[in-house]
mmCIF file of C-alpha atoms in Angstrom:
data_model
loop_
_atom_site.group_PDB
_atom_site.id
_atom_site.type_symbol
_atom_site.label_atom_id
_atom_site.label_comp_id
_atom_site.label_asym_id
_atom_site.label_seq_id
_atom_site.Cartn_x
_atom_site.Cartn_y
_atom_site.Cartn_z
ATOM 1 C CA MET A 554 98.182 97.890 108.924
ATOM 2 C CA ILE A 555 97.754 99.304 105.442
ATOM 3 C CA VAL A 556 95.373 102.225 104.897
ATOM 4 C CA LEU A 557 94.222 102.480 101.287
ATOM 5 C CA ASP A 558 93.521 105.800 99.654
ATOM 6 C CA THR A 559 90.203 106.253 97.857
ATOM 7 C CA HIS A 560 91.404 105.380 94.353
ATOM 8 C CA ILE A 561 93.395 102.319 95.369
ATOM 9 C CA TRP A 562 90.514 101.035 97.490
ATOM 10 C CA PHE A 563 87.989 101.511 94.697
ATOM 11 C CA TRP A 564 90.262 99.891 92.103
ATOM 12 C CA TYR A 565 91.121 97.032 94.459
ATOM 13 C CA ILE A 566 87.528 96.073 95.277
ATOM 14 C CA ASN A 567 86.668 96.286 91.573
ATOM 15 C CA GLU A 568 89.744 94.192 90.700
ATOM 16 C CA SER A 569 91.056 96.936 88.411
ATOM 17 C CA PHE A 570 94.605 95.790 89.084
ATOM 18 C CA ASP A 571 95.902 97.388 85.884
ATOM 19 C CA GLN A 572 95.445 100.761 87.619
ATOM 20 C CA PHE A 573 98.304 100.266 90.101
ATOM 21 C CA PRO A 574 101.487 98.169 90.504
ATOM 22 C CA LEU A 575 100.713 94.457 90.777
ATOM 23 C CA GLU A 576 103.027 94.014 93.765
ATOM 24 C CA TRP A 577 100.634 96.225 95.743
ATOM 25 C CA VAL A 578 97.934 93.546 95.398
ATOM 26 C CA GLY A 579 100.190 91.061 97.175
ATOM 27 C CA LYS A 580 101.037 93.547 99.917
ATOM 28 C CA ILE A 581 97.365 94.327 100.471
ATOM 29 C CA ARG A 582 96.411 90.642 100.577
ATOM 30 C CA GLN A 583 99.249 89.802 102.958
ATOM 31 C CA ALA A 584 98.532 92.659 105.348
ATOM 32 C CA GLU A 585 97.228 91.662 108.744
ATOM 33 C CA ARG A 586 94.747 94.538 108.594
ATOM 34 C CA VAL A 587 93.595 96.805 105.768
ATOM 35 C CA GLY A 588 91.666 99.986 106.385
ATOM 36 C CA VAL A 589 90.132 102.909 104.560
ATOM 37 C CA SER A 590 89.475 106.393 105.831
ATOM 38 C CA SER A 591 85.923 107.455 106.535
ATOM 39 C CA ILE A 592 86.514 110.335 104.106
ATOM 40 C CA SER A 593 87.173 107.726 101.383
ATOM 41 C CA CYS A 594 83.714 106.282 102.017
ATOM 42 C CA TYR A 595 82.269 109.776 101.711
ATOM 43 C CA GLU A 596 84.196 110.455 98.479
ATOM 44 C CA ILE A 597 82.913 107.224 96.893
ATOM 45 C CA VAL A 598 79.296 107.957 97.872
ATOM 46 C CA LEU A 599 79.582 111.565 96.676
ATOM 47 C CA ALA A 600 81.059 110.537 93.301
ATOM 48 C CA HIS A 601 78.368 107.880 92.908
ATOM 49 C CA SER A 602 75.564 110.313 93.763
ATOM 50 C CA LYS A 603 76.892 112.770 91.146
ATOM 51 C CA GLY A 604 77.007 109.989 88.538
ATOM 52 C CA ARG A 605 80.806 110.102 88.241
ATOM 53 C CA LEU A 606 81.247 106.428 89.072
ATOM 54 C CA GLU A 607 79.142 103.334 89.160
ATOM 55 C CA ILE A 608 79.107 100.945 92.091
ATOM 56 C CA ASN A 609 78.294 97.321 91.355
ATOM 57 C CA ILE A 610 76.581 96.454 94.657
ATOM 58 C CA ASP A 611 75.755 92.868 93.607
ATOM 59 C CA GLY A 612 79.374 92.200 92.673
ATOM 60 C CA LEU A 613 80.607 93.836 95.844
ATOM 61 C CA LEU A 614 78.296 91.684 97.974
ATOM 62 C CA ARG A 615 79.465 88.536 96.185
ATOM 63 C CA GLN A 616 83.051 89.417 97.108
ATOM 64 C CA TYR A 617 82.272 90.686 100.606
ATOM 65 C CA PRO A 618 79.018 89.107 101.842
ATOM 66 C CA GLU A 619 79.569 90.514 105.333
ATOM 67 C CA LEU A 620 78.799 93.998 103.943
ATOM 68 C CA LYS A 621 75.160 92.947 103.650
ATOM 69 C CA ASN A 622 74.827 93.742 107.365
ATOM 70 C CA TYR A 623 75.790 97.381 106.748
ATOM 71 C CA LEU A 624 73.629 98.191 103.721
ATOM 72 C CA MET A 625 70.113 99.509 104.028
#
């Protein structure tokens, strides 16, 4: 299992692959399981609520339609 830190997770789901080594993309995609810490979720929400980053919900749902079940 690979556990992604907040920055890598955010860059990965936004396909900002220029932010980290390209070989990491392959390792993440080949991993049997990929996880993120609950604190990473909190950090993303906090940064978004303070206007420090923008979350493209429509794009995220296109990539991961199963998330629709978890959004209000």
